[in-house]
Amino acid sequence: MIKKEKEQPPEPDRQGNKAPNRLFHTRLCELLGIEYPIIQGALGGGISGPELVAAVSNAGGLGVLAAWGLSMDQLRRAIERTRELTARPFALNIMPVNLPFTQSRTELAIKEKIGIVTTGRGDPKAPIVQRLKSEGVKVLGVVPTVRHAKRLEQEGVDALVASGCEAGGHVGKVATMPLVPQVVDAVNIPVVAAGGIMDARGFLAALALGACGVQLGTRFVASEESLTSLEEKKRILEATDEDTVVTEIFTGKPVRVLTSPRLVSLIKAMRDGLSPEETRQRIQELRKGKRAGQPGYNSVTSGQGSGLIHNILPAAEIIREIISGAEALYKHLNPRL
Ligand SMILES: Cc1cc2nc3c(=O)[nH]c(=O)nc-3n(C[C@H](O)[C@H](O)[C@H](O)COP(=O)(O)O)c2cc1C
């Protein structure tokens, strides 16, 4: 007679994710002192303001204030306001735009006793990472390739956010599905997946790839608390999977945005050999129109997963839906649980 072996609880995996009784309480939760391994990616230009950041942190995730687009004074006030709204951990994102920006925001983070800093696209460089670490700040670096992941691990960051090219905002060339497991295999620190994750399915898929958490940007742009206009949020709701494009027009680096008729026509004209002078003029016109919120000029920074977003929800509800949806889906995939 073949005796059926008693089923053993699953071992923690390579990323340290724990067994099903605390299904989604991963190594990232331990590192950051949060309940659910969900990070609200920084949304520059003031979009992830104190209300959104605090709502995410209060709901058990990690809210992230973005330094980019705010003056030092505005940032100081945003930190103060966030502290009035939550006693839970939140982070400051410092995109390494240039050295003076990075250094000044790093010193501000230290002075304000920020416990967690995330960096954006680009290498923050070892001295910045070491300065933050020497003050006990935990550092999470965003990376678009395995090469960058290894470098930032050597620089001493505590965790990595592997961000695929489906993401809204600055992007690399590798997609989330191949990027995340390759980064997981290449480093020994926790890896968070970003790019194209909008719901419970994406969350669970990211954990299956070996990530110990997720970072969502576009989904939180379309939250009640985000400080972008209602018109921009509605454009995300209307978008399909084909409605984003990567362009260097806005920042000089590849950024994924929702298309607009004027943007599409400019990209086409540039491909057809528009002169540098005319290109400059039309880019200026586009930026001006975008700033003024003129219809047809509006190119909302948004990811390929926009087509998965059908409602504007409070941030806490977004987190609740992801966690309860992922639990149900996990049980469906593992019927004995
Ligand atoms: C409107 C918008 C603004 C963003 N601003 C920043 C930023 O200031 N710093 C940063 O590191 N990442 C920024 N990102 C990237 C997000 O933090 C996040 O990593 C990315 O959106 C994840 O991909 P997803 O949009 O597919 O969820 C931005 C993304 C969006 C959509």
XYZ file of C-alpha atoms and ligand atoms in Angstrom:
368
model
C 0.000 0.000 0.000
C 1.321 3.402 -0.866
C 1.043 5.623 2.145
C 0.084 9.161 1.337
C 2.700 11.480 2.745
C 1.472 14.167 5.081
C 1.646 17.447 3.228
C 4.373 19.692 4.529
C 3.806 23.447 4.722
C 5.656 25.185 1.882
C 9.206 26.279 2.667
C 10.032 29.975 2.462
C 11.298 30.639 -1.067
C 14.563 32.241 -2.164
C 13.222 35.723 -1.484
C 12.214 34.653 2.016
C 8.457 34.762 1.317
C 6.671 32.994 4.121
C 4.269 30.045 4.180
C 0.529 30.478 3.493
C -0.630 31.212 7.041
C 0.918 34.670 6.557
C 0.696 34.388 2.837
C 1.683 37.867 1.785
C 3.759 38.900 4.784
C 7.094 38.854 3.002
C 10.673 39.814 3.747
C 9.843 43.278 2.377
C 7.179 43.764 5.070
C 9.766 42.918 7.730
C 12.329 45.272 6.189
C 9.976 48.251 5.918
C 7.683 47.624 8.883
C 4.550 47.389 6.726
C 1.625 44.977 6.666
C 1.232 44.287 2.942
C 4.056 44.196 0.384
C 2.565 46.967 -1.737
C 4.483 50.161 -2.452
C 2.792 53.176 -4.005
C 5.442 54.252 -6.505
C 6.488 57.887 -6.308
C 4.396 60.094 -8.579
C 6.416 63.220 -9.311
C 5.103 66.706 -9.961
C 3.208 66.572 -6.660
C 0.797 63.800 -7.754
C 1.625 61.592 -4.762
C 0.894 64.241 -2.170
C 0.493 63.726 1.586
C -3.142 62.531 1.341
C -2.302 59.683 -1.046
C 0.904 58.731 0.759
C -0.810 58.644 4.151
C -3.828 56.728 2.797
C -1.531 54.019 1.393
C 0.528 53.771 4.576
C -2.555 53.771 6.801
C -3.945 50.902 4.704
C -0.838 48.808 5.408
C 1.240 49.537 2.292
C 4.132 51.962 1.850
C 3.241 55.462 0.648
C 6.001 57.362 -1.153
C 6.332 61.144 -1.435
C 8.093 62.291 -4.596
C 10.775 64.979 -4.364
C 10.729 65.653 -8.083
C 8.659 68.697 -9.010
C 8.629 70.190 -5.493
C 10.850 72.942 -4.086
C 12.731 72.227 -0.843
C 10.122 74.221 1.079
C 7.195 72.453 -0.559
C 8.834 69.120 0.183
C 9.416 70.011 3.832
C 5.746 70.988 4.170
C 4.638 67.800 2.409
C 6.660 65.703 4.881
C 5.179 67.618 7.813
C 1.626 67.206 6.491
C 2.134 63.484 5.837
C 3.253 63.048 9.451
C 0.038 64.743 10.590
C -1.964 62.195 8.572
C -0.138 58.972 9.418
C 2.030 57.519 12.153
C 3.007 54.605 9.895
C 6.176 54.299 7.808
C 6.321 56.217 4.523
C 9.191 56.911 2.142
C 10.692 59.790 0.196
C 11.623 59.254 -3.452
C 14.731 61.043 -4.671
C 15.167 60.744 -8.415
C 18.891 61.259 -9.071
C 18.276 64.018 -11.619
C 21.598 65.758 -10.965
C 24.080 65.896 -8.072
C 22.913 69.159 -6.402
C 19.286 67.943 -6.467
C 20.203 64.511 -5.127
C 22.487 65.856 -2.396
C 20.095 68.551 -1.166
C 17.132 66.131 -0.998
C 19.324 63.516 0.696
C 20.297 66.001 3.423
C 16.667 67.023 3.798
C 15.642 63.364 4.196
C 18.269 62.922 6.925
C 17.331 66.144 8.708
C 13.649 65.253 8.615
C 14.435 61.746 9.909
C 12.894 59.990 6.928
C 13.330 56.256 7.509
C 13.061 55.003 3.930
C 14.289 56.526 0.653
C 13.520 55.177 -2.800
C 15.522 56.300 -5.806
C 14.137 56.607 -9.315
C 15.601 55.843 -12.689
C 19.336 56.361 -12.649
C 22.102 55.391 -10.284
C 22.044 57.376 -7.006
C 25.819 56.558 -6.711
C 27.593 54.929 -3.788
C 28.362 58.100 -1.721
C 24.658 59.009 -1.599
C 23.638 55.480 -0.655
C 26.378 55.348 2.007
C 25.403 58.754 3.411
C 21.798 57.619 3.833
C 22.813 54.246 5.248
C 25.205 55.862 7.737
C 22.168 57.693 9.178
C 20.142 54.478 9.378
C 17.959 55.233 6.349
C 16.797 52.207 4.353
C 17.376 52.629 0.626
C 15.416 51.014 -2.206
C 16.862 51.472 -5.700
C 14.827 51.288 -8.902
C 16.543 49.335 -11.701
C 15.718 48.583 -15.333
C 18.305 45.804 -15.936
C 20.274 43.046 -14.167
C 23.466 45.080 -14.710
C 22.038 48.044 -12.764
C 20.679 45.676 -10.100
C 24.113 44.208 -9.419
C 25.685 47.672 -9.270
C 23.149 49.028 -6.789
C 23.460 45.911 -4.634
C 27.208 46.581 -4.489
C 26.556 50.220 -3.598
C 24.721 48.911 -0.532
C 20.992 49.436 -1.142
C 18.660 47.367 1.065
C 16.266 46.287 -1.675
C 15.657 46.746 -5.390
C 12.621 47.678 -7.432
C 12.942 45.896 -10.793
C 10.898 48.090 -13.098
C 9.835 46.806 -16.504
C 9.265 48.919 -19.587
C 5.468 48.579 -19.303
C 5.588 51.085 -16.459
C 4.351 54.652 -16.487
C 7.143 57.228 -16.126
C 10.806 56.707 -17.042
C 11.391 53.305 -18.575
C 14.152 50.988 -19.730
C 13.871 48.357 -22.432
C 13.253 45.076 -20.605
C 9.699 44.014 -19.738
C 8.637 43.084 -16.200
C 8.056 39.360 -16.900
C 11.659 38.601 -17.987
C 13.284 41.299 -15.825
C 12.026 40.344 -12.362
C 13.137 36.689 -12.207
C 16.522 37.551 -13.743
C 17.105 40.236 -11.114
C 15.893 37.849 -8.386
C 18.430 35.268 -9.573
C 21.257 37.813 -9.775
C 21.109 39.419 -6.312
C 20.734 38.447 -2.666
C 18.611 41.359 -1.466
C 14.794 41.611 -1.652
C 13.358 42.437 -5.069
C 10.123 44.335 -5.663
C 8.407 44.106 -9.065
C 7.120 47.217 -10.872
C 5.629 47.891 -14.285
C 2.205 46.831 -15.484
C 0.903 45.617 -12.113
C -2.625 46.918 -11.583
C -4.570 44.262 -9.679
C -4.535 40.984 -7.712
C -3.469 38.999 -10.769
C -0.390 41.134 -11.342
C 0.422 41.070 -7.620
C 0.328 37.280 -7.433
C 2.222 36.909 -10.718
C 4.982 39.146 -9.325
C 5.306 36.956 -6.218
C 5.399 33.888 -8.461
C 8.326 35.474 -10.330
C 10.221 35.640 -7.040
C 9.506 39.237 -6.049
C 8.696 39.887 -2.411
C 6.465 42.843 -3.166
C 5.108 45.142 -5.849
C 5.317 48.826 -6.683
C 2.326 50.377 -8.429
C 2.293 53.804 -10.039
C -0.429 54.157 -12.661
C -3.072 52.425 -10.491
C -2.538 55.005 -7.753
C -2.667 57.925 -10.209
C -6.281 56.839 -10.707
C -7.031 56.910 -6.981
C -9.289 59.375 -5.190
C -6.396 60.903 -3.260
C -3.916 61.451 -6.112
C -3.406 65.105 -6.970
C -3.675 64.867 -10.725
C -6.746 66.388 -12.394
C -9.999 64.491 -12.773
C -9.620 64.901 -16.537
C -6.270 63.065 -16.445
C -7.703 60.307 -14.261
C -10.587 59.895 -16.724
C -8.128 59.588 -19.595
C -6.548 56.614 -17.828
C -9.998 55.004 -17.434
C -10.633 55.439 -21.150
C -7.232 54.126 -22.245
C -6.688 50.756 -23.894
C -3.593 48.553 -23.907
C -2.402 50.290 -27.099
C -2.730 53.876 -25.935
C 0.717 54.568 -24.479
C 3.926 55.556 -26.182
C 7.537 55.992 -25.052
C 9.036 59.375 -25.880
C 12.060 61.437 -24.892
C 10.281 64.681 -25.778
C 9.366 65.683 -22.239
C 12.492 64.999 -20.154
C 15.197 63.973 -22.623
C 14.924 60.391 -21.277
C 12.436 57.712 -22.391
C 9.126 58.241 -20.583
C 5.920 56.251 -21.111
C 2.844 58.476 -21.496
C -0.681 58.189 -22.853
C -0.787 59.235 -26.464
C -2.527 62.370 -27.625
C -3.266 63.329 -31.234
C -0.626 66.101 -31.179
C 2.018 63.860 -29.639
C 1.392 61.129 -32.213
C 1.592 63.640 -35.058
C 4.831 65.147 -33.699
C 6.499 61.741 -33.262
C 5.493 60.851 -36.832
C 6.799 64.188 -38.179
C 10.114 63.673 -36.352
C 10.392 60.211 -37.878
C 9.702 61.763 -41.297
C 12.622 64.190 -40.880
C 11.183 67.337 -39.241
C 13.955 69.948 -38.978
C 15.590 70.441 -35.538
C 14.211 74.012 -35.338
C 10.635 72.955 -36.105
C 11.015 70.018 -33.709
C 12.083 72.364 -30.912
C 9.147 74.703 -31.597
C 6.577 71.922 -31.640
C 7.970 70.354 -28.453
C 7.740 73.720 -26.706
C 4.176 74.168 -27.934
C 3.303 70.679 -26.696
C 4.838 71.250 -23.254
C 3.066 74.616 -22.946
C -0.272 73.098 -23.951
C 0.246 70.217 -21.533
C 1.050 72.581 -18.668
C -2.045 74.657 -19.460
C -4.164 71.475 -19.628
C -5.345 72.241 -23.170
C -7.386 69.417 -24.742
C -5.397 67.459 -27.347
C -2.050 68.435 -25.781
C -2.494 66.346 -22.737
C -0.023 63.427 -22.514
C -0.655 61.802 -19.155
C 2.268 59.829 -17.712
C 0.819 56.357 -17.538
C 1.691 52.687 -18.046
C 0.569 49.965 -20.438
C -1.671 48.542 -17.735
C -3.949 51.619 -17.953
C -6.484 49.513 -19.869
C -6.950 47.418 -16.705
C -8.170 50.388 -14.676
C -11.921 50.946 -14.739
C -12.622 53.026 -11.658
C -11.212 55.741 -9.439
C -11.015 54.262 -5.953
C -9.748 55.359 -2.553
C -6.162 54.100 -2.146
C -7.155 51.870 0.792
C -9.753 50.171 -1.394
C -7.150 49.520 -4.113
C -4.948 47.766 -1.547
C -7.844 45.842 -0.030
C -8.998 44.623 -3.479
C -5.491 43.461 -4.378
C -4.919 41.557 -1.150
C -8.367 39.925 -0.928
C -8.357 39.183 -4.675
C -4.895 37.627 -4.449
C -5.916 35.479 -1.465
C -8.937 34.166 -3.388
C -6.868 33.571 -6.501
C -4.125 31.825 -4.527
C -6.693 29.475 -2.971
C -8.181 28.802 -6.397
C -4.728 27.860 -7.707
C -4.100 25.747 -4.575
C -7.506 24.150 -3.881
C -6.296 22.234 -0.801
C -5.717 25.455 1.126
C 2.528 60.018 -13.212
C 3.759 59.255 -12.800
C 4.809 59.938 -12.174
C 5.944 59.234 -11.745
N 6.945 59.903 -11.098
C 8.008 59.225 -10.594
C 8.993 59.893 -9.810
O 8.934 61.102 -9.553
N 10.033 59.149 -9.333
C 10.134 57.810 -9.580
O 11.114 57.177 -9.135
N 9.209 57.144 -10.320
C 8.155 57.825 -10.802
N 7.177 57.139 -11.503
C 7.243 55.661 -11.614
C 6.377 55.006 -10.509
O 6.861 55.317 -9.235
C 6.295 53.472 -10.656
O 7.544 52.867 -10.492
C 5.716 53.024 -11.998
O 4.618 53.835 -12.308
C 5.300 51.560 -11.940
O 4.707 51.135 -13.128
P 3.099 51.184 -13.391
O 2.802 52.601 -13.736
O 2.896 50.257 -14.530
O 2.444 50.760 -12.123
C 6.047 57.830 -11.978
C 4.986 57.168 -12.622
C 3.858 57.846 -13.033
C 2.748 57.080 -13.707
